[in-house]
mmCIF file of C-alpha atoms and ligand atoms in Angstrom:
data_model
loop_
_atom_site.group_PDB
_atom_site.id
_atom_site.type_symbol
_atom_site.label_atom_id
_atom_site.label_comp_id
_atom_site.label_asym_id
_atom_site.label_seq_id
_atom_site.Cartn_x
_atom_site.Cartn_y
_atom_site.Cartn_z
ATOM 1 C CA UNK Y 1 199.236 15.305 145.396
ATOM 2 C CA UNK Y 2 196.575 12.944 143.386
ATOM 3 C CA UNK Y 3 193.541 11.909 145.393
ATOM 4 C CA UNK Y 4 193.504 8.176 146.610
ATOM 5 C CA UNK Y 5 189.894 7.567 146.436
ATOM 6 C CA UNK Y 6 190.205 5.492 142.736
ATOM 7 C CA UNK Y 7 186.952 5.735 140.784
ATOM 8 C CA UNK Y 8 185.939 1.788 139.751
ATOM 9 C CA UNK Y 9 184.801 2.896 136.409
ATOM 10 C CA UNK Y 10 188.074 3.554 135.342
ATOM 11 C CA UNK Y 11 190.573 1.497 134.160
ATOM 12 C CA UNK Y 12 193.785 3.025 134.345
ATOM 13 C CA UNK Y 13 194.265 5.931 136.954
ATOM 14 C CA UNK Y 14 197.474 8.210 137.175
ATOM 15 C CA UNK Y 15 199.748 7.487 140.144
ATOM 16 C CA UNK Y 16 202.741 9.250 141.220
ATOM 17 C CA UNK Y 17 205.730 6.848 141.136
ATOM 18 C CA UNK Y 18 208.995 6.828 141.752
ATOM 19 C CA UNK Y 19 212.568 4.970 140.531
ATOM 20 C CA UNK Y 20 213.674 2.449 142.852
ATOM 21 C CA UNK Y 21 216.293 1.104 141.073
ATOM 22 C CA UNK Y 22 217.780 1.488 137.812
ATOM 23 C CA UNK Y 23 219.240 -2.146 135.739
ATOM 24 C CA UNK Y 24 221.134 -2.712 132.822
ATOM 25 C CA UNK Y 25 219.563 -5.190 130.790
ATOM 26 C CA UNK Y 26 221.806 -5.170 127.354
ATOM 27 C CA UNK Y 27 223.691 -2.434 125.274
ATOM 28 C CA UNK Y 28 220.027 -0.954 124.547
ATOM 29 C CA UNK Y 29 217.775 -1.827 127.540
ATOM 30 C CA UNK Y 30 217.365 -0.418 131.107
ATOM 31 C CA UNK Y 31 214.816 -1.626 133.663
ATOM 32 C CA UNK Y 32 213.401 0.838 135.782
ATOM 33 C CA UNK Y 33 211.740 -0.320 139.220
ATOM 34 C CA UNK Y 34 209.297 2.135 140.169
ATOM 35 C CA UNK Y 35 207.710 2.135 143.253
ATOM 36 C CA UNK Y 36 204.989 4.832 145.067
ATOM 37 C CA UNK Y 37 202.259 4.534 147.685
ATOM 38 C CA UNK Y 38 199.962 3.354 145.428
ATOM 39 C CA UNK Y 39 201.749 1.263 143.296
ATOM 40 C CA UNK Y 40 200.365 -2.123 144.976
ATOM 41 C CA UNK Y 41 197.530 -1.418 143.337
ATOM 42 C CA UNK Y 42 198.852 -1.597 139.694
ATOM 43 C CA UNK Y 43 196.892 -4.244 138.077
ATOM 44 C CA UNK Y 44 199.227 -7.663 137.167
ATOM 45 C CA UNK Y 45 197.817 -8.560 133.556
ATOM 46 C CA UNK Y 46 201.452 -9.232 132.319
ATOM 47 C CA UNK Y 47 201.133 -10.395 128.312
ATOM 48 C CA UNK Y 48 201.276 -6.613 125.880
ATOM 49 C CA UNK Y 49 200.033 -4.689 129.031
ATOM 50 C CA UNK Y 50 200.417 -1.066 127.910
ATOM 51 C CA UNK Y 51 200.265 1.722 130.017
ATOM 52 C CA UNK Y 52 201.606 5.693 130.304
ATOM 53 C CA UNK Y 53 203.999 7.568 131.575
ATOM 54 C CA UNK Y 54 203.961 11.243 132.054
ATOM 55 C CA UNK Y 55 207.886 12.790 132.133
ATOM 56 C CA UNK Y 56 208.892 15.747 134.249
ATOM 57 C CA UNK Y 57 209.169 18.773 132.079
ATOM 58 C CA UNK Y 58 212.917 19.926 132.719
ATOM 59 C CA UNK Y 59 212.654 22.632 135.357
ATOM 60 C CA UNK Y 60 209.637 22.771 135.321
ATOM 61 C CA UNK Y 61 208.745 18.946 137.571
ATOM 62 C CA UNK Y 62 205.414 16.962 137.373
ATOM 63 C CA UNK Y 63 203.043 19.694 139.716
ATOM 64 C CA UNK Y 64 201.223 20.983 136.862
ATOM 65 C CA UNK Y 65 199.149 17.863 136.729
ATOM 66 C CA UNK Y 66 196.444 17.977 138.379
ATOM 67 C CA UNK Y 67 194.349 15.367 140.619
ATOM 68 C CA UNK Y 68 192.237 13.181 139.877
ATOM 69 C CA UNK Y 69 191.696 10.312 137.541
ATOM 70 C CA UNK Y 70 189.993 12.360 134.609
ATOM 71 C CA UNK Y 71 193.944 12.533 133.909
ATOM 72 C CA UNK Y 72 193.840 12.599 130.154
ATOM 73 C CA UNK Y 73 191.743 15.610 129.804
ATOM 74 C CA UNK Y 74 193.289 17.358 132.870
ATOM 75 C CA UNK Y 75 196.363 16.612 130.596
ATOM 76 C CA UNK Y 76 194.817 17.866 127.268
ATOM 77 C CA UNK Y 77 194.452 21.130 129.127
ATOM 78 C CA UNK Y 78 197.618 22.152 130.265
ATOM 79 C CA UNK Y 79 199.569 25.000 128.602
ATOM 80 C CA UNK Y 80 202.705 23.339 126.647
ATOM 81 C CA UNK Y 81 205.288 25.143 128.360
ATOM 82 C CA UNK Y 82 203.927 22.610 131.918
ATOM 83 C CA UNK Y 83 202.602 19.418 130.645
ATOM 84 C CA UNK Y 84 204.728 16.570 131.153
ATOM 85 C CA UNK Y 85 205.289 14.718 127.731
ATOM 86 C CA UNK Y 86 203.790 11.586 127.340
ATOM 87 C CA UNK Y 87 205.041 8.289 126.132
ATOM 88 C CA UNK Y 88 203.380 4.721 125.831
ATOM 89 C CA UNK Y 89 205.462 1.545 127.222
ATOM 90 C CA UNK Y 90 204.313 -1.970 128.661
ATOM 91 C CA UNK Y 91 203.768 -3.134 131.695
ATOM 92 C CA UNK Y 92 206.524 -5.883 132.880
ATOM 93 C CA UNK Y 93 206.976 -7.743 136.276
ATOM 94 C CA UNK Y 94 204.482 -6.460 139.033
ATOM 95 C CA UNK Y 95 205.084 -7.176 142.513
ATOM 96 C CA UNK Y 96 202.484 -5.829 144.542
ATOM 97 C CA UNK Y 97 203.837 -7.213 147.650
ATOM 98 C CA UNK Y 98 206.931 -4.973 147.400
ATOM 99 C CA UNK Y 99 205.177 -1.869 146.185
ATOM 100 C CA UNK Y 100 206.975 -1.896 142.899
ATOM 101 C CA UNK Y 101 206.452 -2.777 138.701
ATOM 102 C CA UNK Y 102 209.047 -2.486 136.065
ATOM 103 C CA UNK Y 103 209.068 -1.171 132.760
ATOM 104 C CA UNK Y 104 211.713 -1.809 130.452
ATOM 105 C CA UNK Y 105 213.270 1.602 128.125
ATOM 106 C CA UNK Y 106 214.876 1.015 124.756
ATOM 107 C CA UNK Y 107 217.972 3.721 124.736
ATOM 108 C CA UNK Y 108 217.790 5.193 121.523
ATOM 109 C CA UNK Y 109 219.889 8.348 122.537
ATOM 110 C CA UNK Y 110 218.722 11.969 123.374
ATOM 111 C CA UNK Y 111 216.212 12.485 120.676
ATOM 112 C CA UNK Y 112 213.454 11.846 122.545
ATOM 113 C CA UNK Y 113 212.568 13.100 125.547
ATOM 114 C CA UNK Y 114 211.831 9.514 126.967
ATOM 115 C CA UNK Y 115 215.016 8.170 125.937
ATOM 116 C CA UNK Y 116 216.714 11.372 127.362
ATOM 117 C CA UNK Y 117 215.193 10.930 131.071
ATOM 118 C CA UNK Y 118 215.899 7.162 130.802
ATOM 119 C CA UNK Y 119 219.582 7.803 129.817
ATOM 120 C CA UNK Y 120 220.139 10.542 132.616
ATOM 121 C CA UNK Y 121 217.481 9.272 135.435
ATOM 122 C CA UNK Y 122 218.363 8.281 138.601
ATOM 123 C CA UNK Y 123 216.548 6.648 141.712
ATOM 124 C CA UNK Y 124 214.603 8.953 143.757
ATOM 125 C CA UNK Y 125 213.875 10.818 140.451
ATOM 126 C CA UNK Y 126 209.602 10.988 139.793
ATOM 127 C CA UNK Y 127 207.069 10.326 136.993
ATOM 128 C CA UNK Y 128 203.646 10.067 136.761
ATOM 129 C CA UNK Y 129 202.611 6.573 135.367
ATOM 130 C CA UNK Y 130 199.051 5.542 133.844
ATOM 131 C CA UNK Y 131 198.668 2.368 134.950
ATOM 132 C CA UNK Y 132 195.656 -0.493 134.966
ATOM 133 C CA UNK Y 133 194.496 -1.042 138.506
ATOM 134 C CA UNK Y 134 193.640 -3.546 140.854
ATOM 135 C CA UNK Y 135 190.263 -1.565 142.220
ATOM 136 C CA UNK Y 136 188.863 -1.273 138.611
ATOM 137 C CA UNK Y 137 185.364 -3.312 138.522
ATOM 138 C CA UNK Y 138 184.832 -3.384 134.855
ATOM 139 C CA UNK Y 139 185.543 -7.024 132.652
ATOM 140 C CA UNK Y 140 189.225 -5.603 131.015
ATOM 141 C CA UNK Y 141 191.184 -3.132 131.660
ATOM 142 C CA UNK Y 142 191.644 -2.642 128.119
ATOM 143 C CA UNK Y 143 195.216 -1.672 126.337
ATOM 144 C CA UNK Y 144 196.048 -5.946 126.228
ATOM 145 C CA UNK Y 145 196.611 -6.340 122.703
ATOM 146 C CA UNK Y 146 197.274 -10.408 122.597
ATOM 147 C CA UNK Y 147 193.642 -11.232 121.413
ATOM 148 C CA UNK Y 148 194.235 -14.709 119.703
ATOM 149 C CA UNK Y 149 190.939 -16.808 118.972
ATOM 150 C CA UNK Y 150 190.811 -19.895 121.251
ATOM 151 C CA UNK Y 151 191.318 -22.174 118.479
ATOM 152 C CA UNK Y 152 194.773 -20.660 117.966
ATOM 153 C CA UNK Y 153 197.844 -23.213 118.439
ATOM 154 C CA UNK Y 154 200.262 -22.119 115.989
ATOM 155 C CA UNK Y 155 201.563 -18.439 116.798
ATOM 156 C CA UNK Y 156 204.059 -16.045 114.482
ATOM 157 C CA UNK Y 157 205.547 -12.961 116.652
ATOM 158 C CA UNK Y 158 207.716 -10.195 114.809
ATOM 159 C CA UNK Y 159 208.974 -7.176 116.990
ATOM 160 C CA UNK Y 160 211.364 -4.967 117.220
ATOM 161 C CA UNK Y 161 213.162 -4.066 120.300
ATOM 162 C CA UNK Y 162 210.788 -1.657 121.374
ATOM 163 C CA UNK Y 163 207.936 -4.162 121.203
ATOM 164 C CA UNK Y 164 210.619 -6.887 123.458
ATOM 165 C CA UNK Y 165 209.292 -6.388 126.680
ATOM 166 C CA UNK Y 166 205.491 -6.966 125.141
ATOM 167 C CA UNK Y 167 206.735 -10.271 123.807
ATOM 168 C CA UNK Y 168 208.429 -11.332 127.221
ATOM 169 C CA UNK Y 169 205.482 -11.253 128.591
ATOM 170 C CA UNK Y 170 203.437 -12.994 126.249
ATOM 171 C CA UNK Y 171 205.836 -15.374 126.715
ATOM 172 C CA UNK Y 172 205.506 -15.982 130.610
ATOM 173 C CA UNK Y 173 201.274 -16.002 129.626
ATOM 174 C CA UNK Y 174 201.601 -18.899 126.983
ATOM 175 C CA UNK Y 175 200.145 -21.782 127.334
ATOM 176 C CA UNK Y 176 202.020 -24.957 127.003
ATOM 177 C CA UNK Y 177 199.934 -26.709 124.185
ATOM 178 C CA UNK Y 178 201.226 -23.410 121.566
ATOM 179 C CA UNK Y 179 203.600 -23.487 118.557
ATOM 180 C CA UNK Y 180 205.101 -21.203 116.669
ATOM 181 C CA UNK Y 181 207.906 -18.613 115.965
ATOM 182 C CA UNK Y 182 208.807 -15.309 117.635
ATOM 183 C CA UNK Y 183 211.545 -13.218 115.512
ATOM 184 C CA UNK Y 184 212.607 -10.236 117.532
ATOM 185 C CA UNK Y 185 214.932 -7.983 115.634
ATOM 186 C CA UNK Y 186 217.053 -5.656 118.156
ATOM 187 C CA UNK Y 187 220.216 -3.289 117.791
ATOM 188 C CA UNK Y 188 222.889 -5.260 119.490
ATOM 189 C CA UNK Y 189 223.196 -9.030 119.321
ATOM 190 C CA UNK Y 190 223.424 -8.732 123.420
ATOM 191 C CA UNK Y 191 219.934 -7.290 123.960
ATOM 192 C CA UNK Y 192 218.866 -10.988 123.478
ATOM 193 C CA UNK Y 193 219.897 -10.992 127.140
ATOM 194 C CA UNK Y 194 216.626 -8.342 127.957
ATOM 195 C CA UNK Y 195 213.970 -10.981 126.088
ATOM 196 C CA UNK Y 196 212.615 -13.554 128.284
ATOM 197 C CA UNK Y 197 213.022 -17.469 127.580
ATOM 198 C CA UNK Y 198 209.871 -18.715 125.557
ATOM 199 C CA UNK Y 199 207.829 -21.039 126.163
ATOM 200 C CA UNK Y 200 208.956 -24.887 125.220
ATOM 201 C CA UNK Y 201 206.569 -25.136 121.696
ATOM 202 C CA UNK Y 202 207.982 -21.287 120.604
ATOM 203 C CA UNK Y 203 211.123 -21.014 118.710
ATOM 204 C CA UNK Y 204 212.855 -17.739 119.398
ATOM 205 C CA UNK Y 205 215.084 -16.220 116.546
ATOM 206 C CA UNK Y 206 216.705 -12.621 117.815
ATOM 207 C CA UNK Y 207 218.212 -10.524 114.845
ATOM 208 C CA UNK Y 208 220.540 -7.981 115.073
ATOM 209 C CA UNK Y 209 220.473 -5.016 112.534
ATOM 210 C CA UNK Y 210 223.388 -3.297 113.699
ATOM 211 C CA UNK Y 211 223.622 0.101 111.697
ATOM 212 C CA UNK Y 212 221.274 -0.680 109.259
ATOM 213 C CA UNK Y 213 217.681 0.115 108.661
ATOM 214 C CA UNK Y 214 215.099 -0.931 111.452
ATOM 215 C CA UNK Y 215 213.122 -3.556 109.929
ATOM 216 C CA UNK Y 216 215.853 -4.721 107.481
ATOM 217 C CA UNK Y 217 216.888 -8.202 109.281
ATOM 218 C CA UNK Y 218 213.321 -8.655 110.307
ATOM 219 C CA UNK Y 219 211.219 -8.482 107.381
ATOM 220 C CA UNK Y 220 213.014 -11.213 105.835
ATOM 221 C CA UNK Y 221 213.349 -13.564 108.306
ATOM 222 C CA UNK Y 222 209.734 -13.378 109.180
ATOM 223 C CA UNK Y 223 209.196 -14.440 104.953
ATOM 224 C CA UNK Y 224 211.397 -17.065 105.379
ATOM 225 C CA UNK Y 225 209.635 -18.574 108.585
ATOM 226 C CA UNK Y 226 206.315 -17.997 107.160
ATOM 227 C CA UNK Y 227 206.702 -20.715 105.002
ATOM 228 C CA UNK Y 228 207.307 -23.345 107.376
ATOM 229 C CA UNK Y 229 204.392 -21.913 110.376
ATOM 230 C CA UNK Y 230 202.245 -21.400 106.860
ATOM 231 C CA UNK Y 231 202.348 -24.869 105.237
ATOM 232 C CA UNK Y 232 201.468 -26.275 108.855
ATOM 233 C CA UNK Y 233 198.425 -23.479 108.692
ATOM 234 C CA UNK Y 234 197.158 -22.544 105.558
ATOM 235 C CA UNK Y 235 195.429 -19.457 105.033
ATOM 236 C CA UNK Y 236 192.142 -19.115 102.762
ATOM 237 C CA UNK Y 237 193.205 -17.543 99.938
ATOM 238 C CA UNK Y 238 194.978 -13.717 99.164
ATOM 239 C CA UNK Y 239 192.766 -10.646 100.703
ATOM 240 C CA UNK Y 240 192.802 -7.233 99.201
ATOM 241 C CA UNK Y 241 193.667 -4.810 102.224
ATOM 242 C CA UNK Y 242 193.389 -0.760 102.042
ATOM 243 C CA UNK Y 243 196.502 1.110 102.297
ATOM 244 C CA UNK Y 244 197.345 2.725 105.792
ATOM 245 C CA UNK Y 245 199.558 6.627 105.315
ATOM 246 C CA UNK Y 246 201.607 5.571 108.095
ATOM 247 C CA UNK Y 247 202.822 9.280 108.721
ATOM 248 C CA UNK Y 248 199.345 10.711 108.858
ATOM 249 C CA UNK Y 249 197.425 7.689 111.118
ATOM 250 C CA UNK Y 250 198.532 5.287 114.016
ATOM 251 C CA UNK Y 251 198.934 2.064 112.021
ATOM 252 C CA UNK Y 252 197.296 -0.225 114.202
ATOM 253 C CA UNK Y 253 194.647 -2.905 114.069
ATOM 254 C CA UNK Y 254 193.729 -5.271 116.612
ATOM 255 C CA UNK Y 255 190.907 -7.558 115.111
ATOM 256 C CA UNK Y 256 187.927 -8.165 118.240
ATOM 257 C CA UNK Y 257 184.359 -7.315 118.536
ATOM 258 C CA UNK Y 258 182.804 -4.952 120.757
ATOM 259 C CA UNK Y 259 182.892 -7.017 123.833
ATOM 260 C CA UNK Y 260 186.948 -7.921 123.161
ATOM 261 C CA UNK Y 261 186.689 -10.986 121.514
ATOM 262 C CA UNK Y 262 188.896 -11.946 119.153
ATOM 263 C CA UNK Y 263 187.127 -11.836 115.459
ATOM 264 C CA UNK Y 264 189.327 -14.767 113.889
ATOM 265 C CA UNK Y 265 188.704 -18.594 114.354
ATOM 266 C CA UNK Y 266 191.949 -19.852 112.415
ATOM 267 C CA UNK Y 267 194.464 -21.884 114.230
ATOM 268 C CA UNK Y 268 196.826 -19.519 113.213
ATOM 269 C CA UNK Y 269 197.245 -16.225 114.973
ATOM 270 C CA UNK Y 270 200.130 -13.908 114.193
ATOM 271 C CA UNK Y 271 201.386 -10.483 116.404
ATOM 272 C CA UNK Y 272 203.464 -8.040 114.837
ATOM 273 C CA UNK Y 273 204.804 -4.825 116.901
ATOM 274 C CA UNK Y 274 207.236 -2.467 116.420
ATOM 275 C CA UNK Y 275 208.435 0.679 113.794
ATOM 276 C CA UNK Y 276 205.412 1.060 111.359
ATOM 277 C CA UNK Y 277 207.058 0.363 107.624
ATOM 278 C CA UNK Y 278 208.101 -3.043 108.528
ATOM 279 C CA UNK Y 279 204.906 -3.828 110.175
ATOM 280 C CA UNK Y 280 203.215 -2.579 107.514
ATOM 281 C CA UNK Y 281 205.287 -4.612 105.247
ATOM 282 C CA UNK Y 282 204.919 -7.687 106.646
ATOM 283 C CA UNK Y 283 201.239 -7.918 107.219
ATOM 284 C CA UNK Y 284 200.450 -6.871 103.698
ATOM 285 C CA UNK Y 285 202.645 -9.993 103.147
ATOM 286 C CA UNK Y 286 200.792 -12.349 105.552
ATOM 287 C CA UNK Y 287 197.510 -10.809 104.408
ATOM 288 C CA UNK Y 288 197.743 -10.355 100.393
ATOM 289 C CA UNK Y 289 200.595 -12.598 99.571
ATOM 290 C CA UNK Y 290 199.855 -15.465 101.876
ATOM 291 C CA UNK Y 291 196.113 -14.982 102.299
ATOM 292 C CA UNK Y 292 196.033 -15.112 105.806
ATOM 293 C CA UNK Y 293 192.902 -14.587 107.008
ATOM 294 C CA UNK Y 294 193.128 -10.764 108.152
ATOM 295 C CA UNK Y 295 191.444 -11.542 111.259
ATOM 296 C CA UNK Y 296 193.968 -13.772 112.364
ATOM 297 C CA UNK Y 297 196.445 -10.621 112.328
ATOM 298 C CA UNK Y 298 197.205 -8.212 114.880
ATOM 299 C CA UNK Y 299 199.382 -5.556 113.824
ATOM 300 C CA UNK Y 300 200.378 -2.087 115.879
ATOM 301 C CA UNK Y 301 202.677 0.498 114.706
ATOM 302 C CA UNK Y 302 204.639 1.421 118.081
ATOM 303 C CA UNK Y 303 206.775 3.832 116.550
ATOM 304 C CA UNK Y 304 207.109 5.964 113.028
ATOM 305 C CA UNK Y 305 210.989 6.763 112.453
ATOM 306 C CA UNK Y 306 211.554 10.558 112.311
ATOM 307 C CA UNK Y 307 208.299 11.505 114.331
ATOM 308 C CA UNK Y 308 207.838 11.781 117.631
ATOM 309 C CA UNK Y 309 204.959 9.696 119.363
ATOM 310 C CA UNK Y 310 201.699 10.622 118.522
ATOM 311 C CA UNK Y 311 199.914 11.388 122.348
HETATM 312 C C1 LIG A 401 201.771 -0.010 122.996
HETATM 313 C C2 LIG A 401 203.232 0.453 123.053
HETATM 314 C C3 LIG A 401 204.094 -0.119 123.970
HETATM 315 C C4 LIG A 401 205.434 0.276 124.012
HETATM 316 N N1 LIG A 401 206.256 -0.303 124.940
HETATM 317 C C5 LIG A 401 207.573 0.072 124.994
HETATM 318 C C6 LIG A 401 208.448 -0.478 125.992
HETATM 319 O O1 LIG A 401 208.032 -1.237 126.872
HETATM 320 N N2 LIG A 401 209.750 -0.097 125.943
HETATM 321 C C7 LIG A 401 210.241 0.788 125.011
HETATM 322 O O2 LIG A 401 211.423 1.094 125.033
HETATM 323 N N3 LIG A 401 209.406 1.356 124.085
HETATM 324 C C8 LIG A 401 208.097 1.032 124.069
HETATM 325 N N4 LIG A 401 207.255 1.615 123.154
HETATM 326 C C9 LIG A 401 207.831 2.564 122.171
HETATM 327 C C10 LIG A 401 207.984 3.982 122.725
HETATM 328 O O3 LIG A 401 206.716 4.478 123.139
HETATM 329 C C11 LIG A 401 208.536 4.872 121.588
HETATM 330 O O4 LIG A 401 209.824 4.415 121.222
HETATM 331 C C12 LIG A 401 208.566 6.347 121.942
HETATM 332 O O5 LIG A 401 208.534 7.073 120.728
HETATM 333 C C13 LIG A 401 209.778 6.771 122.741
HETATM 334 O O6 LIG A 401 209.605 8.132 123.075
HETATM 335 P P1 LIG A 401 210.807 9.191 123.010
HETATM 336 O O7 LIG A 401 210.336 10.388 123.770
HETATM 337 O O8 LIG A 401 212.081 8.546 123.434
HETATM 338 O O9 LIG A 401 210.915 9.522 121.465
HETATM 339 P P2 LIG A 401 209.887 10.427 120.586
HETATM 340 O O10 LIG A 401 209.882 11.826 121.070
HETATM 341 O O11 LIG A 401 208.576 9.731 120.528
HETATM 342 O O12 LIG A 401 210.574 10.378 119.171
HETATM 343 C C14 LIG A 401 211.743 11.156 118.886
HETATM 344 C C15 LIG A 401 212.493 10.526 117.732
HETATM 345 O O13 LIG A 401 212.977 9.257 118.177
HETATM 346 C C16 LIG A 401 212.588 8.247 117.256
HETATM 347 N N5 LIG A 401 212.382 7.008 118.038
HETATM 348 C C17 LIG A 401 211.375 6.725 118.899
HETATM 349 N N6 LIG A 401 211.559 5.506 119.440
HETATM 350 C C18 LIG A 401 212.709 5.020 118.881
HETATM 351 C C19 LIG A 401 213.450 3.825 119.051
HETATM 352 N N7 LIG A 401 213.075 2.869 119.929
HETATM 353 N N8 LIG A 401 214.597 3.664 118.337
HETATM 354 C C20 LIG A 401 215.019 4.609 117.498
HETATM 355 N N9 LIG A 401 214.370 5.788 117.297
HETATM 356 C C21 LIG A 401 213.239 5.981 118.002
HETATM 357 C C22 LIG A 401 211.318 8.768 116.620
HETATM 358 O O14 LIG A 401 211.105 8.182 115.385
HETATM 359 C C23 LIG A 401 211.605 10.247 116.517
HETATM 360 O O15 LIG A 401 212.376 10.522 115.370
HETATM 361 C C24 LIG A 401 205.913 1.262 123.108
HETATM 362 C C25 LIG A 401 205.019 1.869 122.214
HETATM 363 C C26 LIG A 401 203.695 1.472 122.182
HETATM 364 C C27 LIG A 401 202.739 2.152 121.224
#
């Protein structure tokens, strides 16, 4: 069992947590309600929240772990054959008053072994989640990735599906006064039905690829609504930006300064999430093609095709 004196210098503590209930969103999304003793206590940050879950290791359960918040070196050290793997999602709906959060898992068959456990799980069944909490005494919690500047009224999102549940809750954080365009691409046309509604100033375009490519419907519809959001919000002129191996380093870039603030002061701001060639893609078009200013970008690899999560 994990200890349940929480240090305050740490922002996100392991808690044992289990599956209340188990919804189908769309063809490709489940929500999972997960509840635990401690679960109250998950912090309620909504917008890109990310956190961690630790899977059982078949036959083997979640007992190797051991105590304590130090979890990710505790994890580190475990032989192979008992540490649960780990996987990043986001943080959706908390409800502390009922004990429970949800996260919401993309299906993308039994490749990996967090797509396996979602596709076979049941309630009762236990993980280990990673989660910000609510006795933390620090400024952030850290792992929020929606950084714009405060001058920024005219937003561009681009996700794919497993990025969705970051960009509904962005949504339910947005203020009123923001424009812009969010183009989510997903598998099915019915996973629309898993995105939250946007805000009144955001138009929401969901693409479906279907069988092709991830990345193919969404690269060019983010182009062609970069010319309208761009006109409105020019950029300063085409920057030079290095080239990122995607299957060697995390693509991911999140402009702010050492306390968290955001490093841009354009009125544009622009959030792209999801498989790492199309993200690269499309900020190298924002950035050199458009000459958005690169600190008005925010771009995170969430997922290289063909390799499994880097932990
Ligand atoms: C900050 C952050 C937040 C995230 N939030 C969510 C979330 O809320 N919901 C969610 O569903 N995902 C989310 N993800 C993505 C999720 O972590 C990855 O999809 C993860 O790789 C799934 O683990 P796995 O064990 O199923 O597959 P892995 O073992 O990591 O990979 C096995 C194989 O599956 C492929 N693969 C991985 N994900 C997908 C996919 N979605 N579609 C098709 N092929 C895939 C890999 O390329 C690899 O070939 C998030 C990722 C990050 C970094």
């Amino acid at each position: 069992m994990f200890t349940q004196t929480r240090s305050p210098h740490i922002a996100h503590v392991p808690m044992r947590a289990t599956v209340a209930r188990i919804e189908t969103l769309s063809p490709t999304f489940r929500r999972f309600t997960l509840t635990g003793p401690e679960i109250s206590t998950v912090a309620d940050n909504r917008l890109d929240q990310r956190f961690k879950i630790l899977f059982p290791v078949p036959g083997v359960g979640l007992d190797a772990m051991p105590p304590g918040d130090d979890w990710y070196l505790a994890w580190r050290q475990l032989d192979n054959s008992v540490r649960p793997v780990m996987r990043t999602y986001t943080v959706r709906e908390v409800r502390p008053e009922a004990a429970e959060f949800d996260v919401d898992i993309a299906l993308h068959g039994r490749i990996g072994p967090a797509s396996a456990w979602a596709l076979d799980a049941r309630p009762g069944d236990e993980l280990i989640v990673c989660v910000p909490h609510t006795g933390f005494e620090g400024d952030i919690h850290g792992g929020v990735d929606w950084r714009p500047p405060a001058e920024a009224r005219r937003i561009l999102i681009a996700a794919d599906e497993t990025a969705l549940p970051a960009v509904s809750g962005i949504f339910e954080r947005l203020g009123p006064e923001v424009r812009g365009t969010a183009i989510v691409e997903v598998p099915h046309p019915e996973d629309a039905a898993a995105i939250s509604a946007p805000p009144e100033g955001v138009r929401l375009i969901v693409v479906a690829r279907g069988a092709d490519p991830v990345g193919s419907r969404l690269v060019p519809t983010v182009r062609e609504a970069a010319a309208s959001l761009l006109s409105a919000a020019p950029g300063g002129g085409a920057q030079e930006i290095e080239d990122v191996d995607i299957d060697q380093v995390m693509l991911w870039e999140v402009p702010h300064d050492l306390a968290g603030n955001p490093l841009g002061h354009a009125p544009f701001f622009a959030w792209l999430a999801g498989e790492a060639s199309p993200i690269k893609e499309l900020r190298r078009f924002l950035v050199s093609e458009k000459g958005v200013d690169r600190h008005s970008v925010a771009f995170m690899g969430y997922w290289r095709a063909g390799r499994p999560e880097m932990t």
